[in-house]
Short mmCIF file of C-alpha atoms in Angstrom, two decimals:
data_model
loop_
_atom_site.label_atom_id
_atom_site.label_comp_id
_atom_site.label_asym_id
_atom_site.label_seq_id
_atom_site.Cartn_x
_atom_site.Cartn_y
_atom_site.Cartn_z
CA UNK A 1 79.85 102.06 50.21
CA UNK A 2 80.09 102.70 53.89
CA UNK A 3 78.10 105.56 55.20
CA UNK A 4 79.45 106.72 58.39
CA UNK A 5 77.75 108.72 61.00
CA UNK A 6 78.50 112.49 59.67
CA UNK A 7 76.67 111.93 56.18
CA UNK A 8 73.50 110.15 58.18
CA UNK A 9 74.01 113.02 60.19
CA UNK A 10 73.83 115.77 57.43
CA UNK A 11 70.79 113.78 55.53
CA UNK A 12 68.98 113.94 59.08
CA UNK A 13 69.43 117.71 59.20
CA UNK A 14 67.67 118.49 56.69
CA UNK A 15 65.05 116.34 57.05
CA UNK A 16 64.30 117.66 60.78
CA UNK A 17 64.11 120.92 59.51
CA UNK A 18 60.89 120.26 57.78
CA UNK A 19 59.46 118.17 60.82
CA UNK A 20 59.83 121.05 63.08
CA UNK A 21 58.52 123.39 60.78
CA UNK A 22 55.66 121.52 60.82
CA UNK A 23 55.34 120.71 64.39
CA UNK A 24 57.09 123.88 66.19
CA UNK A 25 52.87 125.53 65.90
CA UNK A 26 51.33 121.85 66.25
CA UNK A 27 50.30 122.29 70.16
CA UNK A 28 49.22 124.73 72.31
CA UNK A 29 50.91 125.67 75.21
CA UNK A 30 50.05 123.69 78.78
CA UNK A 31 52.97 124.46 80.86
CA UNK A 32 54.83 121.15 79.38
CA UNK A 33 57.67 120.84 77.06
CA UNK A 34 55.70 118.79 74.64
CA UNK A 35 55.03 121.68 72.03
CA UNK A 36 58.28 122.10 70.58
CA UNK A 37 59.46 125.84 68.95
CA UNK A 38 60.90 127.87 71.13
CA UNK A 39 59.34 127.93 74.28
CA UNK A 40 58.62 130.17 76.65
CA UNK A 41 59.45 131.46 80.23
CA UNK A 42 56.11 130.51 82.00
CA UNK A 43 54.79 131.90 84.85
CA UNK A 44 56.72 129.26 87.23
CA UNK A 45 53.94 127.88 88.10
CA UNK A 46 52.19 124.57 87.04
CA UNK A 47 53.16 121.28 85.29
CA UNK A 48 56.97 120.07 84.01
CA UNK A 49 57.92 117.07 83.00
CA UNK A 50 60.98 115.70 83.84
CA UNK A 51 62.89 112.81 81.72
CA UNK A 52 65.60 110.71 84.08
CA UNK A 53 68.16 109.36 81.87
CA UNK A 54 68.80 106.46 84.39
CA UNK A 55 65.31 105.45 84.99
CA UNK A 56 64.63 102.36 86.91
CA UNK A 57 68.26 102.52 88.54
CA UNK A 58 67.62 105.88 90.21
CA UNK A 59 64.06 105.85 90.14
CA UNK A 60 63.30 106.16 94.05
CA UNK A 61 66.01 108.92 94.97
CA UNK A 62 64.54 110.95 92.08
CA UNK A 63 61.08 110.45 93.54
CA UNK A 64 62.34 111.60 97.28
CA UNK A 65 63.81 114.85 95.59
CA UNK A 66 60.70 115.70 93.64
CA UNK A 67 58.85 115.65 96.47
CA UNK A 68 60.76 117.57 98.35
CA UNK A 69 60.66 120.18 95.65
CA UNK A 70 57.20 120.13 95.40
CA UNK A 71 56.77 120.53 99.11
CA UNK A 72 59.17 123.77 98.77
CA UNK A 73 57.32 124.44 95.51
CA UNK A 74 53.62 123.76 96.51
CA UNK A 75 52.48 125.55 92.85
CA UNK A 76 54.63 123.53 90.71
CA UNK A 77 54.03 119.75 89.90
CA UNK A 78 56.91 117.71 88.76
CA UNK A 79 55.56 114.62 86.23
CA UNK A 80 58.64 112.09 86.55
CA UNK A 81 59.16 109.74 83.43
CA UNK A 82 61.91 107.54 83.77
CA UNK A 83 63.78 105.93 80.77
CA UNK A 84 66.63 103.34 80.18
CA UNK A 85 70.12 104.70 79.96
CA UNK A 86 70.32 101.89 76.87
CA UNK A 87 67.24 104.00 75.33
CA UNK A 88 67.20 107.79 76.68
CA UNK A 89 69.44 108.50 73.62
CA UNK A 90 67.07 107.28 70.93
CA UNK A 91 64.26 109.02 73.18
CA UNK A 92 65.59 112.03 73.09
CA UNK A 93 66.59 111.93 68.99
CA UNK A 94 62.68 110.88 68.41
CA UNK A 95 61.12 113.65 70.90
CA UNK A 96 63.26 116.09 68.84
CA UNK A 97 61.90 115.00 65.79
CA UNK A 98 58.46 114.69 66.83
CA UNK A 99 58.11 117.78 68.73
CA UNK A 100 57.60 115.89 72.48
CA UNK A 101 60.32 117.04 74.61
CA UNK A 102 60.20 117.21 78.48
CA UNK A 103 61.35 120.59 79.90
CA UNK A 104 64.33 119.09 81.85
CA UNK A 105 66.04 115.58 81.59
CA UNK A 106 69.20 114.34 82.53
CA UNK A 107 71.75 114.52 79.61
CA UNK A 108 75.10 113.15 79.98
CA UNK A 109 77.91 114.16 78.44
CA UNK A 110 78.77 111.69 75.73
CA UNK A 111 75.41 112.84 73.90
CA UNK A 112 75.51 116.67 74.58
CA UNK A 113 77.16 118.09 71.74
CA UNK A 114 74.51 115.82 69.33
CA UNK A 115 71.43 117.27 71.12
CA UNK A 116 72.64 120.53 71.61
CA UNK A 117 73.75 120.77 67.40
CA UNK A 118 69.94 120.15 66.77
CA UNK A 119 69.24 123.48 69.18
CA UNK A 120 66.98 121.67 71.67
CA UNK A 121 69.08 122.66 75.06
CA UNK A 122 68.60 126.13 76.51
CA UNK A 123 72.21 127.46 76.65
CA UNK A 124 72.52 127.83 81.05
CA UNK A 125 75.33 130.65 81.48
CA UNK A 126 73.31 133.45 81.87
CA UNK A 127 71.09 131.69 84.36
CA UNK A 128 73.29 130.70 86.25
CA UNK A 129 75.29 133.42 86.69
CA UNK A 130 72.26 135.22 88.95
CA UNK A 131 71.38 131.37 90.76
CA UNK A 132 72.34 130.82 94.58
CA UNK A 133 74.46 127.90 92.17
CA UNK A 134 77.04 130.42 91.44
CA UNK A 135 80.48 129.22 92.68
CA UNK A 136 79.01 126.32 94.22
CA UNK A 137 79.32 123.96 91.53
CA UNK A 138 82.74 121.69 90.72
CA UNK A 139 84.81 123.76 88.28
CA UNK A 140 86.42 120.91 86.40
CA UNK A 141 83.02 119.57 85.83
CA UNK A 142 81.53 123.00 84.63
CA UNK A 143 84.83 123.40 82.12
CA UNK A 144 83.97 119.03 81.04
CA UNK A 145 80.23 119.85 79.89
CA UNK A 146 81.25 123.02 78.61
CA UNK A 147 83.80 121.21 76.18
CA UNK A 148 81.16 117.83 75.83
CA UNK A 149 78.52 120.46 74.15
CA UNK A 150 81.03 121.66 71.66
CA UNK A 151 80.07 125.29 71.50
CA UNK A 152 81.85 126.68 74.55
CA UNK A 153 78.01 126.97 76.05
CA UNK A 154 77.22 126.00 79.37
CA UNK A 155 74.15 123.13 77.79
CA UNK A 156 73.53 121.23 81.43
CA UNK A 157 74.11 121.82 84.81
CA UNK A 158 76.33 119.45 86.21
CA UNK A 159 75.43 116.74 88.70
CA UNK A 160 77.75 113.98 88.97
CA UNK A 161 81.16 112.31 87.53
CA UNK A 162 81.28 108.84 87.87
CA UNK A 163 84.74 107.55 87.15
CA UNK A 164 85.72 103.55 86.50
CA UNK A 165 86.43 101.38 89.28
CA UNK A 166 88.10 97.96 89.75
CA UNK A 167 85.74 95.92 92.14
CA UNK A 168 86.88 92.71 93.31
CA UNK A 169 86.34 89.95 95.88
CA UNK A 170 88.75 90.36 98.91
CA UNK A 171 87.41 87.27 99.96
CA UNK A 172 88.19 85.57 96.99
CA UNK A 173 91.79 87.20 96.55
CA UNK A 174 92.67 85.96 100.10
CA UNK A 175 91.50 82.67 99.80
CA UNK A 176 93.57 82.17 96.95
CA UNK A 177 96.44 84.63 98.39
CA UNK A 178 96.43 87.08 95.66
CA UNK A 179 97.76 90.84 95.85
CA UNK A 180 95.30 93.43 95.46
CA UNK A 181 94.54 93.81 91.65
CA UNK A 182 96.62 97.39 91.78
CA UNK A 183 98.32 96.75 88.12
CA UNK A 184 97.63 95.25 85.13
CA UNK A 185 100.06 92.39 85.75
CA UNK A 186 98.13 91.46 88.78
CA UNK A 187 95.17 91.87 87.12
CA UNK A 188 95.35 89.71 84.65
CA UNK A 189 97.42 87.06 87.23
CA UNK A 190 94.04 87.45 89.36
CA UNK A 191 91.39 86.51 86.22
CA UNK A 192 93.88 83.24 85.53
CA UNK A 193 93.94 82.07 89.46
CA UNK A 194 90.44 82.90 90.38
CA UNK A 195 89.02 80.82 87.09
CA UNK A 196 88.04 77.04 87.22
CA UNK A 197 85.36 76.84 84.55
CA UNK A 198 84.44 73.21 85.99
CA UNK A 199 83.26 75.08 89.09
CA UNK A 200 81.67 77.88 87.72
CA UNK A 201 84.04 80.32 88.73
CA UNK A 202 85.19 83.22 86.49
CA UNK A 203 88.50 85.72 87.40
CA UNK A 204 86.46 88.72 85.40
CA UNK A 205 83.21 89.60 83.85
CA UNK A 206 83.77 91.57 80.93
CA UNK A 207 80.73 94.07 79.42
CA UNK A 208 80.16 92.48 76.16
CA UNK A 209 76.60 94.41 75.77
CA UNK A 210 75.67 97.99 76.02
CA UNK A 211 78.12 100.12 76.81
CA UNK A 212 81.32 98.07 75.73
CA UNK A 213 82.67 100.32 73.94
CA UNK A 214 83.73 102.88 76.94
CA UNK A 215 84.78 100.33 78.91
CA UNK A 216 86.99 98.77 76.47
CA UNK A 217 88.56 102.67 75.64
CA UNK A 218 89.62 102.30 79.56
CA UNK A 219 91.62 98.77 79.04
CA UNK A 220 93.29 100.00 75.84
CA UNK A 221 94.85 103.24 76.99
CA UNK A 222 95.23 101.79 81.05
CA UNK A 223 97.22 99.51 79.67
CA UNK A 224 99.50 101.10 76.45
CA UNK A 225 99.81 104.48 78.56
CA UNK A 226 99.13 106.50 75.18
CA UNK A 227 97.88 109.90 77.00
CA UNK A 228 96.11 111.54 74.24
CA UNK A 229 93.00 111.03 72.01
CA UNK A 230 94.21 112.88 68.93
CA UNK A 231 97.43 112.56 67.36
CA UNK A 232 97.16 115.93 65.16
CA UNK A 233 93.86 115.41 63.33
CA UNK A 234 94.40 111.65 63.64
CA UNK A 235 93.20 109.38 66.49
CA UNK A 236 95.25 106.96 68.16
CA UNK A 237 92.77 104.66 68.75
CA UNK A 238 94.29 101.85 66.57
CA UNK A 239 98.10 102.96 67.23
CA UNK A 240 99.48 99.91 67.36
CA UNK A 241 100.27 99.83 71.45
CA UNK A 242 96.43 100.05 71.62
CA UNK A 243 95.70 97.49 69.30
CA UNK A 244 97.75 95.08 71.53
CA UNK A 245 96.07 95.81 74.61
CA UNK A 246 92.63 95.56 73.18
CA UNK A 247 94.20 91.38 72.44
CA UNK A 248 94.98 91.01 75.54
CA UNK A 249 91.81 92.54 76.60
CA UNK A 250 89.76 90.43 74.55
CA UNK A 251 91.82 87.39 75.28
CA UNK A 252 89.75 87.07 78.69
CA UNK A 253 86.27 86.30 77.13
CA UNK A 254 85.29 82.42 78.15
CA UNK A 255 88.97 82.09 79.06
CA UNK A 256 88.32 83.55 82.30
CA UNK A 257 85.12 85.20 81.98
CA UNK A 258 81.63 83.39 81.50
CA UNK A 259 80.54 83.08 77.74
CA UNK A 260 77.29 85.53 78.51
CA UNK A 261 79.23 88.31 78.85
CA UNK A 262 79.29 89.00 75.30
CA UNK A 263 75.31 90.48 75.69
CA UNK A 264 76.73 91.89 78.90
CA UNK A 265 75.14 95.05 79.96
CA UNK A 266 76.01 96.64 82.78
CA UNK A 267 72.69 95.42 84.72
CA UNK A 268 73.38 92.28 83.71
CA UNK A 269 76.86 92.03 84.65
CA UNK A 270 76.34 93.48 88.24
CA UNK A 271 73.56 91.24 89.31
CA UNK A 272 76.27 88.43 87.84
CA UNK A 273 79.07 89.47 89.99
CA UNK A 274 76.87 89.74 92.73
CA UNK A 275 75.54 86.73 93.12
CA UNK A 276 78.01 84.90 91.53
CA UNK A 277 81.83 83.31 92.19
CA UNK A 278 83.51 86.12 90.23
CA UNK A 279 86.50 87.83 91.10
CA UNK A 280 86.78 91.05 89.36
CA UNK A 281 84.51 93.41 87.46
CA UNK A 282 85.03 96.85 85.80
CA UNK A 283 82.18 99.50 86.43
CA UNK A 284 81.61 102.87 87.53
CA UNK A 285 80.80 104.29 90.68
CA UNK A 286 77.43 103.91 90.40
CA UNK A 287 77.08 100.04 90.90
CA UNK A 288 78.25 100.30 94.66
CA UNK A 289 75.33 100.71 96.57
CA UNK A 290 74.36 97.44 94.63
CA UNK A 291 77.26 95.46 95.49
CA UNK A 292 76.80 96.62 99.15
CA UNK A 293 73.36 95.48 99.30
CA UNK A 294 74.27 92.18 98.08
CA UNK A 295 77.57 91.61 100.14
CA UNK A 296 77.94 93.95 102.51
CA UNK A 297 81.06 95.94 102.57
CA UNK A 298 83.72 93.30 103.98
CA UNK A 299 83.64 91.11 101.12
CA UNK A 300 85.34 93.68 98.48
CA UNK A 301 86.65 96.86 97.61
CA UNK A 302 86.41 99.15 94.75
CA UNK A 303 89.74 100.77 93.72
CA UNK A 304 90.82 102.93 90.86
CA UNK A 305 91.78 101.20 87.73
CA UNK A 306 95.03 99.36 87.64
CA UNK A 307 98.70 101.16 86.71
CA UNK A 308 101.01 100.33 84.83
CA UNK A 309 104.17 98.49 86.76
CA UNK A 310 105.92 101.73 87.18
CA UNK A 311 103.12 103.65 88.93
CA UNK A 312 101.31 105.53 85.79
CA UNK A 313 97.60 105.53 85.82
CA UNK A 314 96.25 106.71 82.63
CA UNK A 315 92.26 106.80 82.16
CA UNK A 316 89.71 107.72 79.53
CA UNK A 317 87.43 110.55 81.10
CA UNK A 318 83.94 109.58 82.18
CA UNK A 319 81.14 111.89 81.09
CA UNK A 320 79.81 114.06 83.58
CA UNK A 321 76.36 113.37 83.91
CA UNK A 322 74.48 117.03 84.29
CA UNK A 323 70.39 118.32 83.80
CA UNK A 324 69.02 120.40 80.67
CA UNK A 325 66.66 122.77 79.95
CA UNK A 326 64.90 122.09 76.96
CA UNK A 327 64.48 125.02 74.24
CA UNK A 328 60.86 123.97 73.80
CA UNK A 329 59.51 124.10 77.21
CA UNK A 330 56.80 126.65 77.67
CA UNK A 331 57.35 127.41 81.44
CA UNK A 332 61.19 127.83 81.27
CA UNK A 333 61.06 129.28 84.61
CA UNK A 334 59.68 126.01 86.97
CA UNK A 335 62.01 123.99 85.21
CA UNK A 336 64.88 126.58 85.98
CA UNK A 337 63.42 126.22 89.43
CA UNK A 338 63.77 122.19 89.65
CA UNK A 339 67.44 122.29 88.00
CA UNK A 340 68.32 124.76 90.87
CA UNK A 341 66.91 122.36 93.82
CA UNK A 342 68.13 119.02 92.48
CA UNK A 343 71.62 120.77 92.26
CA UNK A 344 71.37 122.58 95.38
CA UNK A 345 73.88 121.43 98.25
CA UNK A 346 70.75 118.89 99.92
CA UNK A 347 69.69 117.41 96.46
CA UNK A 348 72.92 116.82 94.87
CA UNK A 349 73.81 114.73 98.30
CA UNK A 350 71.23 112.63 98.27
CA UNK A 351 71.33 111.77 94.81
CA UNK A 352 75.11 111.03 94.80
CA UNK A 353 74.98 109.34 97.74
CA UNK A 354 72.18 106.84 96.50
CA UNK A 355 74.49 106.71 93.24
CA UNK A 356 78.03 106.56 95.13
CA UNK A 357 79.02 109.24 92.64
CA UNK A 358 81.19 111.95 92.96
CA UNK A 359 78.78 115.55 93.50
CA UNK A 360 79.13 118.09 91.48
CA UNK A 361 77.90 120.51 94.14
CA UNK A 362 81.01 120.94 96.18
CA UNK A 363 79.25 121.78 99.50
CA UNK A 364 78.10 118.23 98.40
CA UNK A 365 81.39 116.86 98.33
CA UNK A 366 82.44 117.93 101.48
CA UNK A 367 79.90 115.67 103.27
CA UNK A 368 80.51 113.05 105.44
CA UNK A 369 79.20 110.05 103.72
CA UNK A 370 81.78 110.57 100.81
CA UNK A 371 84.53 109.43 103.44
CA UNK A 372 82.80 106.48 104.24
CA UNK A 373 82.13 105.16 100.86
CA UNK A 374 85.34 104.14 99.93
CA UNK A 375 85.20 103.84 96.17
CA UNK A 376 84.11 107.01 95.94
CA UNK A 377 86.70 108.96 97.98
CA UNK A 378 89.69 106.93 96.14
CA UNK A 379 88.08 107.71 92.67
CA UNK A 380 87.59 111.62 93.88
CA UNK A 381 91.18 111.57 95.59
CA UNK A 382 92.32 110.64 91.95
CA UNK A 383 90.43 112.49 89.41
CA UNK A 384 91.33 116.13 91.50
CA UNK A 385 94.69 114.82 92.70
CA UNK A 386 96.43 115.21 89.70
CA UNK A 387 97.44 111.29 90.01
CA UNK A 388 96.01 110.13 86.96
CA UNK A 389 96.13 111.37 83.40
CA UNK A 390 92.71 111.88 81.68
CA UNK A 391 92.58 110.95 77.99
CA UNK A 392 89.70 113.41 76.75
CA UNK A 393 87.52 111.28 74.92
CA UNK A 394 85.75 113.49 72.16
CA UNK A 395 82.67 114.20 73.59
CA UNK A 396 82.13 117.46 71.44
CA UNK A 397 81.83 115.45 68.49
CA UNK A 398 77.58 115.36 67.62
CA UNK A 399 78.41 111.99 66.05
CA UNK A 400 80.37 110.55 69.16
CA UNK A 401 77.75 108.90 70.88
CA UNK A 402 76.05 107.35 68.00
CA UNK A 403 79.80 106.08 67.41
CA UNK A 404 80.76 104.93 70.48
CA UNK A 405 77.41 103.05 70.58
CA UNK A 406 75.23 101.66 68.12
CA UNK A 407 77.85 101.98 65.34
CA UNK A 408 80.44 99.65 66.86
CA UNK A 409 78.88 97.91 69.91
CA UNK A 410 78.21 94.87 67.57
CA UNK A 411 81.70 95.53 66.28
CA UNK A 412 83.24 94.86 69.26
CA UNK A 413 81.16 91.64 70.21
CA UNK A 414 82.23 89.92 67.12
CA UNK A 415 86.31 90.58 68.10
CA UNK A 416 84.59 88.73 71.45
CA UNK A 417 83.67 85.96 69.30
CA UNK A 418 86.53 85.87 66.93
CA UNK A 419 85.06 87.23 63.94
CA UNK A 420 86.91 90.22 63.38
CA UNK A 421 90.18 91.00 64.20
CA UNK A 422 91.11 93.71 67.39
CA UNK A 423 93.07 95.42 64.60
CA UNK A 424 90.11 95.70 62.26
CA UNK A 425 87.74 96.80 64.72
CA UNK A 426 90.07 99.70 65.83
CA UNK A 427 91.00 101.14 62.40
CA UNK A 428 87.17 101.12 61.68
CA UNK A 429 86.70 102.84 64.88
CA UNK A 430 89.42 104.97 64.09
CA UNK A 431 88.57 105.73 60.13
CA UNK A 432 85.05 106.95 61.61
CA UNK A 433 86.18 108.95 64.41
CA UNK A 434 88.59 110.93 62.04
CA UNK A 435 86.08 111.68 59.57
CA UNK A 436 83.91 112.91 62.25
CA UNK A 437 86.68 114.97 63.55
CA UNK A 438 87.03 116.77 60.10
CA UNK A 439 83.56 117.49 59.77
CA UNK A 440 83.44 118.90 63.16
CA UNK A 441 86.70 121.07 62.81
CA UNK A 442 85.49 121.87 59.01
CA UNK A 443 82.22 123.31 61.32
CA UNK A 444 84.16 125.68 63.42
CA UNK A 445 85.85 127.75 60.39
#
């Protein structure tokens, strides 16, 4: 029998309830979030630790705004601790368990609703309704977390959207006179043109890896134009017009894309298209400042995902990256403190400007640099210009991440490798995604 993610999830429930029993009255309390319970408000002074869900890749801008808080904040000492986006969410599921929690970390939004179900976020409203944050931060992106956490609770402060992007070699596509990749037609005309395997050169790197499974979401409804997730209580993630763009999706591995790709993640297949002869690549925005280190800014662009001929542009929505409080952390009012200066109007711009992300600090996104990093404005012009429609991937579901992820990840490599069938994959995708739904929607009576 299959077990899908919901039963797991119900099984786990009750076993966490005794191992926070247990270990809610385990520690003392030393100004960290390690004790688990409930916390307290501390004397907003001391130690926090602080979990960066992106650690490594935004190591060094989180270390410049820590230390600028801690300048402005001489009696509070920030401990940074930076994990793997590949890892935070297994981090975070084990620090729940075990009673080890930092008191803040970066949560994004496709794991929200699952941490905040197991009551280890501090709901935010109330604190932020007396913060100088008030009105300052992006309204779309307050309404996205709000919906992500499934509870109509504000669960993270929001820092960042970072939607998908088309990057490709304008060398490359001049040398071999090609349009700019604006549709799917041309798309897929650029990977053919731009690929001679007996030179090395690839059209596209696909993300076979980590992290496929978004990515792939993008292809399926850029290309069929379907504009919603949910289809009544059904999704229509296998409808048929998705099924037959995930083929022709597909159909580019090691026809015009290197065999690797299929353990592609996206560090992986950066640093390939970097330093490589390959023409295209799908990422987010937060791969730029890479790709301008390594080529400068004359040898591509980064444009919105392709239309359709006539014009549409349909995309999947990309989670909104924000910062938590943790329910455990026994000096509740620091960690406020460090939430409120990483999202102040300074903070926010640095940080998004390292990550070429859109802010979600609006005095933010009225700074200069945003203009001159073109990606950024293009994908900003589009997500708030009403341009695009945004297929609302299901964020709120508690299963969604461990769905989207570790449940079908491998899925997806073998329809790379021709062992399963596009059609297969997506109505096992599908049959799990409406059983979550149910459970969720069973929940809310």
């Amino acid at each position: 029998m299959t077990i899908f993610p919901g039963r797991r999830r119900a099984a786990l429930a009750l076993a966490l309830s005794g191992v926070l029993a247990l270990t809610a009255t385990a520690c003392g309390d030393d100004g960290s979030g390690g004790a688990g319970g409930e916390g307290a408000e501390g004397s907003s002074k001391g130690r926090i630790t602080f979990w960066d869900n992106n650690g490594g890749v935004r190591t060094d801008v989180w270390k410049e705004i820590i230390a600028d808080f801690e300048k402005a904040n001489p009696d509070i000492d920030v401990e940074y601790v930076g994990v793997a986006s590949k890892e935070v969410q297994s981090k975070y599921d084990t620090a729940i368990q075990g009673g080890a929690l930092p008191d803040v970390g970066g949560v994004g939004a496709a794991m929200l609703a699952g941490i905040a179900a197991q009551g280890a976020l501090e709901p935010l409203d109330e604190r932020i309704r007396t913060s100088e944050l008030l009105g300052k931060l992006n309204k779309g992106m307050v309404e996205s977390v709000k919906a992500a956490g499934g509870q109509d609770k504000l669960f993270t402060v929001p820092t960042s959207a970072s939607n998908g992007v088309l990057y490709y070699r304008t060398d490359l596509f001049k040398a071999a006179g090609l349009d700019e990749p604006t549709t799917w037609a041309k798309f897929y005309a650029a990977a053919d043109k731009l690929t001679a395997k007996d030179e090395n050169r690839f059209g596209y790197t696909i993300r076979g890896g980590a992290g496929s499974i978004a990515q792939a979401l993008d292809a399926m409804y850029g290309q069929s134009g379907i504009t919603d997730f949910w289809e009544g209580d059904k999704t229509t993630v296998n409808d048929p017009k998705n099924v037959a763009a995930l083929e022709k999706y597909v159909g580019l591995f090691k026809k015009n894309t290197p065999a690797a790709d299929v353990n592609n993640d996206f560090t992986k297949m950066v640093a390939q298209w970097d330093s490589g002869e390959i023409g295209m690549l799908n990422h987010n925005l937060g791969s730029y400042q890479d790709h301008v280190k390594a080529l400068g800014t004359d040898k591509f662009r980064g444009i919105p995902n392709p239309t359709l001929d006539d014009g549409t542009r349909v995309m999947v929505s990309n989670p909104v990256d924000g910062l938590g409080l943790f329910s455990s952390s026994k000096n509740k009012a620091a960690a406020w403190k460090f939430i409120e200066f990483a999202a102040s109007h300074a903070s926010n711009s640095k940080w998004n400007r390292s990550a070429g992300a859109i802010p979600a600090n609006v005095e933010a996104a009225r700074d200069p640099w945003l203009q001159e990093a073109e990606p950024t404005k293009l994908a900003a012009e589009v997500l708030f210009s009403g341009k695009a429609t945004i297929v609302q991937l299901p964020y709120y579901l508690p299963d969604w991440n461990t769905i989207s992820k570790a449940d079908n990840e491998a899925n997806f490599q073998k329809v790379l490798l021709g062992t399963m069938s596009a059609k297969d994959f997506a109505d096992s995708l599908a049959e799990q995604l409406n059983e979550a739904q149910a459970e969720w929607k069973a929940q809310q009576k």
